[in-house]
Amino acid sequence: MATPTMLLLLADGRFPAGAHAHSAGLEAAVAAGRVTDLDTLAAYLRGRLATAGLVAAAFAAAARGAAWSTGRAGALARLDAELDARTASPAQRSVSRRQGRALLRAGRRIWPAATFDDLPTVPDGPHQPLVLGLVGAAAGLDPGQVATVAAHATVAGSASAAVRLLGLDPYQVQALLVRLAGACDAVAARAARAAEEPPERLPAAAAPLADIHAEAHATWEVRLFAS
């Protein structure tokens, strides 16, 4: 069983997995004029939580559930394929796998006794939520806690980027995250329940505009964030 401190460490944006370099689509949304202030940021974060947050949390919890099961490699391969199918944007698929590689490096260094070899050996690396599930297992987190970390990361990264991109008051942004805490917990709980289903039945919530923004952002020659 994970200690409260371990849960906080994994949810901390300073965990060395490169999350600070990503805005999770916010940079493109700001450039498009769709996020301009605290109110539009709140709407953006709620939308991410209900779509990308739910999907990521469910797949992370499912990977955690498969962490000690027999046939783990096959279960993780199915999860990777299903998450790939739910990620319409090639740019977002690439980002997820790059973040997965970064998190995997951190996991192997911090928990050298843990086994990560059953993750899919695809050329670009496994999707980040799957790695999070196994890192969570190494840290002693249960599926619900892993889902909470994933859901929280969905909004926390963009909120932090908003301070830099829009010059928002960091106190007001943190207050916004506090107001979103209940919604974040609800999404994590829903994701943990969904994770008990077969991979083919996991959530598939989509955000087409986010896909469009991701593809546009990937073409920029100058940008502040990697995504």
Tab-separated table of C-alpha atoms in Angstrom:
chain	number	residue	atom	x	y	z
A	1	MET	CA	0.000	0.000	0.000
A	2	ALA	CA	1.377	3.390	-0.980
A	3	THR	CA	1.924	6.042	1.628
A	4	PRO	CA	0.274	9.466	1.149
A	5	THR	CA	3.748	10.855	0.462
A	6	MET	CA	4.302	8.417	-2.419
A	7	LEU	CA	1.007	9.479	-3.995
A	8	LEU	CA	2.043	13.128	-3.719
A	9	LEU	CA	5.459	12.440	-5.228
A	10	LEU	CA	3.985	10.819	-8.324
A	11	ALA	CA	1.434	13.605	-8.726
A	12	ASP	CA	4.096	16.310	-8.381
A	13	GLY	CA	4.827	18.116	-11.642
A	14	ARG	CA	8.509	18.102	-10.650
A	15	PHE	CA	8.693	14.311	-10.911
A	16	PRO	CA	11.505	13.803	-13.469
A	17	ALA	CA	9.457	12.595	-16.416
A	18	GLY	CA	9.417	15.745	-18.559
A	19	ALA	CA	5.797	16.769	-17.980
A	20	HIS	CA	6.834	20.390	-17.412
A	21	ALA	CA	7.777	20.650	-21.110
A	22	HIS	CA	4.189	20.041	-22.260
A	23	SER	CA	1.104	22.279	-22.207
A	24	ALA	CA	-1.249	19.425	-23.233
A	25	GLY	CA	-2.609	21.434	-26.141
A	26	LEU	CA	-3.042	24.711	-24.301
A	27	GLU	CA	-0.386	26.574	-26.302
A	28	ALA	CA	-2.274	25.941	-29.547
A	29	ALA	CA	-5.609	26.786	-27.922
A	30	VAL	CA	-4.195	30.098	-26.706
A	31	ALA	CA	-2.783	30.884	-30.157
A	32	ALA	CA	-6.194	30.152	-31.684
A	33	GLY	CA	-7.838	32.601	-29.284
A	34	ARG	CA	-9.930	29.924	-27.597
A	35	VAL	CA	-8.308	30.296	-24.176
A	36	THR	CA	-7.770	33.904	-23.188
A	37	ASP	CA	-8.490	34.259	-19.463
A	38	LEU	CA	-9.337	32.369	-16.287
A	39	ASP	CA	-12.908	31.583	-17.333
A	40	THR	CA	-11.941	30.125	-20.700
A	41	LEU	CA	-9.107	28.235	-19.021
A	42	ALA	CA	-11.632	26.703	-16.623
A	43	ALA	CA	-13.769	25.540	-19.550
A	44	TYR	CA	-10.701	24.133	-21.284
A	45	LEU	CA	-9.612	22.185	-18.222
A	46	ARG	CA	-13.086	20.773	-17.646
A	47	GLY	CA	-13.174	19.643	-21.259
A	48	ARG	CA	-9.775	17.964	-20.980
A	49	LEU	CA	-10.771	16.250	-17.771
A	50	ALA	CA	-13.936	14.832	-19.311
A	51	THR	CA	-12.151	13.524	-22.416
A	52	ALA	CA	-8.391	12.991	-22.330
A	53	GLY	CA	-8.418	12.823	-18.537
A	54	LEU	CA	-11.004	10.074	-18.374
A	55	VAL	CA	-9.310	8.010	-21.073
A	56	ALA	CA	-5.807	8.382	-19.619
A	57	ALA	CA	-6.971	7.616	-16.092
A	58	ALA	CA	-8.895	4.516	-17.178
A	59	PHE	CA	-5.985	3.101	-19.161
A	60	ALA	CA	-3.498	3.879	-16.391
A	61	ALA	CA	-5.723	2.146	-13.839
A	62	ALA	CA	-6.208	-0.816	-16.178
A	63	ALA	CA	-2.442	-1.143	-16.653
A	64	ARG	CA	-2.021	-1.026	-12.882
A	65	GLY	CA	-4.604	-3.753	-12.531
A	66	ALA	CA	-2.721	-5.890	-15.023
A	67	ALA	CA	0.615	-5.254	-13.327
A	68	TRP	CA	0.709	-8.474	-11.335
A	69	SER	CA	-1.651	-10.615	-13.405
A	70	THR	CA	-0.730	-13.682	-15.403
A	71	GLY	CA	-0.384	-12.902	-19.073
A	72	ARG	CA	0.615	-9.329	-18.253
A	73	ALA	CA	2.488	-8.749	-21.521
A	74	GLY	CA	-0.547	-9.694	-23.584
A	75	ALA	CA	-2.862	-7.519	-21.476
A	76	LEU	CA	-0.557	-4.519	-21.808
A	77	ALA	CA	-0.250	-5.033	-25.569
A	78	ARG	CA	-4.051	-4.996	-25.880
A	79	LEU	CA	-4.236	-1.831	-23.794
A	80	ASP	CA	-1.572	-0.148	-25.923
A	81	ALA	CA	-3.400	-1.014	-29.138
A	82	GLU	CA	-6.733	0.183	-27.779
A	83	LEU	CA	-5.297	3.473	-26.554
A	84	ASP	CA	-3.592	3.985	-29.904
A	85	ALA	CA	-6.960	3.516	-31.620
A	86	ARG	CA	-8.508	6.135	-29.329
A	87	THR	CA	-5.809	8.713	-30.146
A	88	ALA	CA	-6.793	10.056	-33.539
A	89	SER	CA	-4.043	12.644	-33.848
A	90	PRO	CA	-0.622	11.296	-34.909
A	91	ALA	CA	0.962	14.199	-33.040
A	92	GLN	CA	-0.802	13.232	-29.820
A	93	ARG	CA	0.154	9.592	-30.259
A	94	SER	CA	3.775	10.659	-30.630
A	95	VAL	CA	3.591	12.881	-27.543
A	96	SER	CA	2.041	10.107	-25.464
A	97	ARG	CA	4.788	7.692	-26.437
A	98	ARG	CA	7.563	10.256	-25.870
A	99	GLN	CA	6.184	10.932	-22.405
A	100	GLY	CA	5.925	7.192	-21.858
A	101	ARG	CA	9.613	6.763	-22.646
A	102	ALA	CA	10.538	9.582	-20.268
A	103	LEU	CA	8.421	8.158	-17.459
A	104	LEU	CA	9.825	4.686	-18.092
A	105	ARG	CA	13.383	5.998	-17.701
A	106	ALA	CA	12.420	7.589	-14.396
A	107	GLY	CA	10.644	4.461	-13.217
A	108	ARG	CA	13.603	2.216	-13.963
A	109	ARG	CA	16.038	4.519	-12.177
A	110	ILE	CA	13.873	5.099	-9.115
A	111	TRP	CA	12.551	1.533	-8.734
A	112	PRO	CA	15.371	-0.655	-10.151
A	113	ALA	CA	13.844	-3.805	-8.652
A	114	ALA	CA	10.559	-3.333	-10.521
A	115	THR	CA	9.924	-5.137	-13.799
A	116	PHE	CA	8.882	-3.063	-16.806
A	117	ASP	CA	9.917	-5.554	-19.482
A	118	ASP	CA	6.334	-6.619	-20.248
A	119	LEU	CA	5.481	-3.208	-21.709
A	120	PRO	CA	4.952	-3.294	-25.487
A	121	THR	CA	8.229	-3.038	-27.391
A	122	VAL	CA	6.922	-0.777	-30.143
A	123	PRO	CA	9.488	1.425	-31.928
A	124	ASP	CA	8.354	4.688	-30.328
A	125	GLY	CA	7.824	3.234	-26.859
A	126	PRO	CA	4.646	2.479	-24.888
A	127	HIS	CA	1.906	5.015	-24.230
A	128	GLN	CA	2.377	7.097	-21.096
A	129	PRO	CA	-0.741	5.908	-19.208
A	130	LEU	CA	0.448	2.298	-19.442
A	131	VAL	CA	3.844	3.208	-18.035
A	132	LEU	CA	2.128	5.200	-15.294
A	133	GLY	CA	0.174	2.109	-14.331
A	134	LEU	CA	3.345	0.059	-13.882
A	135	VAL	CA	5.188	2.892	-12.137
A	136	GLY	CA	2.203	3.201	-9.832
A	137	ALA	CA	2.420	-0.519	-9.099
A	138	ALA	CA	6.124	-0.175	-8.282
A	139	ALA	CA	5.269	2.679	-5.915
A	140	GLY	CA	2.522	0.665	-4.219
A	141	LEU	CA	-0.429	2.658	-5.563
A	142	ASP	CA	-3.734	0.909	-6.177
A	143	PRO	CA	-5.708	1.415	-9.431
A	144	GLY	CA	-7.838	4.182	-7.934
A	145	GLN	CA	-4.769	6.109	-6.816
A	146	VAL	CA	-3.131	5.685	-10.221
A	147	ALA	CA	-6.313	7.014	-11.848
A	148	THR	CA	-6.191	10.022	-9.516
A	149	VAL	CA	-2.598	10.787	-10.508
A	150	ALA	CA	-3.503	10.542	-14.204
A	151	ALA	CA	-6.601	12.718	-13.914
A	152	HIS	CA	-4.763	15.328	-11.864
A	153	ALA	CA	-1.919	15.487	-14.389
A	154	THR	CA	-4.424	16.161	-17.167
A	155	VAL	CA	-5.374	19.513	-15.674
A	156	ALA	CA	-2.307	20.443	-13.628
A	157	GLY	CA	0.070	20.569	-16.583
A	158	SER	CA	-2.154	22.849	-18.636
A	159	ALA	CA	-2.881	25.043	-15.619
A	160	SER	CA	0.830	25.538	-14.991
A	161	ALA	CA	1.407	26.338	-18.670
A	162	ALA	CA	-1.396	28.925	-18.569
A	163	VAL	CA	0.541	31.008	-16.077
A	164	ARG	CA	3.428	31.260	-18.537
A	165	LEU	CA	1.384	31.585	-21.722
A	166	LEU	CA	-1.241	34.066	-20.525
A	167	GLY	CA	0.460	35.715	-17.562
A	168	LEU	CA	-2.400	34.691	-15.281
A	169	ASP	CA	-2.248	35.180	-11.534
A	170	PRO	CA	-0.829	31.880	-10.197
A	171	TYR	CA	-2.955	32.196	-7.056
A	172	GLN	CA	-6.114	32.373	-9.137
A	173	VAL	CA	-4.988	29.425	-11.245
A	174	GLN	CA	-4.383	27.354	-8.121
A	175	ALA	CA	-7.783	28.386	-6.803
A	176	LEU	CA	-9.254	27.119	-10.070
A	177	LEU	CA	-7.556	23.752	-9.555
A	178	VAL	CA	-9.036	23.607	-6.062
A	179	ARG	CA	-12.496	24.177	-7.523
A	180	LEU	CA	-11.853	21.395	-10.035
A	181	ALA	CA	-10.738	18.930	-7.349
A	182	GLY	CA	-14.185	17.393	-6.965
A	183	ALA	CA	-14.555	16.886	-10.705
A	184	CYS	CA	-11.052	15.405	-10.857
A	185	ASP	CA	-11.864	12.930	-8.082
A	186	ALA	CA	-15.120	11.976	-9.797
A	187	VAL	CA	-13.355	11.315	-13.109
A	188	ALA	CA	-10.712	9.225	-11.339
A	189	ALA	CA	-13.381	7.156	-9.581
A	190	ARG	CA	-15.250	6.612	-12.843
A	191	ALA	CA	-12.008	5.637	-14.585
A	192	ALA	CA	-11.086	3.138	-11.858
A	193	ARG	CA	-14.488	1.469	-12.193
A	194	ALA	CA	-14.204	1.390	-15.979
A	195	ALA	CA	-10.728	-0.159	-15.732
A	196	GLU	CA	-12.290	-3.405	-14.558
A	197	GLU	CA	-13.767	-3.892	-18.035
A	198	PRO	CA	-11.920	-5.507	-20.992
A	199	PRO	CA	-9.635	-3.109	-22.914
A	200	GLU	CA	-12.103	-2.882	-25.808
A	201	ARG	CA	-14.741	-1.432	-23.479
A	202	LEU	CA	-12.639	1.248	-21.818
A	203	PRO	CA	-13.707	4.898	-22.276
A	204	ALA	CA	-13.229	6.412	-25.729
A	205	ALA	CA	-14.137	10.062	-25.107
A	206	ALA	CA	-12.821	12.246	-27.933
A	207	ALA	CA	-12.052	15.928	-28.487
A	208	PRO	CA	-11.696	16.553	-32.248
A	209	LEU	CA	-10.717	20.191	-31.828
A	210	ALA	CA	-7.860	19.150	-29.546
A	211	ASP	CA	-6.695	16.764	-32.278
A	212	ILE	CA	-6.728	19.607	-34.809
A	213	HIS	CA	-4.800	21.873	-32.444
A	214	ALA	CA	-2.216	19.142	-31.820
A	215	GLU	CA	-1.596	18.665	-35.532
A	216	ALA	CA	-1.229	22.412	-36.080
A	217	HIS	CA	1.095	22.805	-33.086
A	218	ALA	CA	3.374	20.046	-34.374
A	219	THR	CA	4.115	22.146	-37.494
A	220	TRP	CA	5.248	25.249	-35.630
A	221	GLU	CA	8.918	26.111	-35.996
A	222	VAL	CA	8.911	28.186	-32.803
A	223	ARG	CA	6.982	27.130	-29.719
A	224	LEU	CA	7.348	27.331	-25.982
A	225	PHE	CA	6.101	23.813	-25.191
A	226	ALA	CA	6.600	20.430	-26.846
A	227	SER	CA	2.840	19.925	-27.046
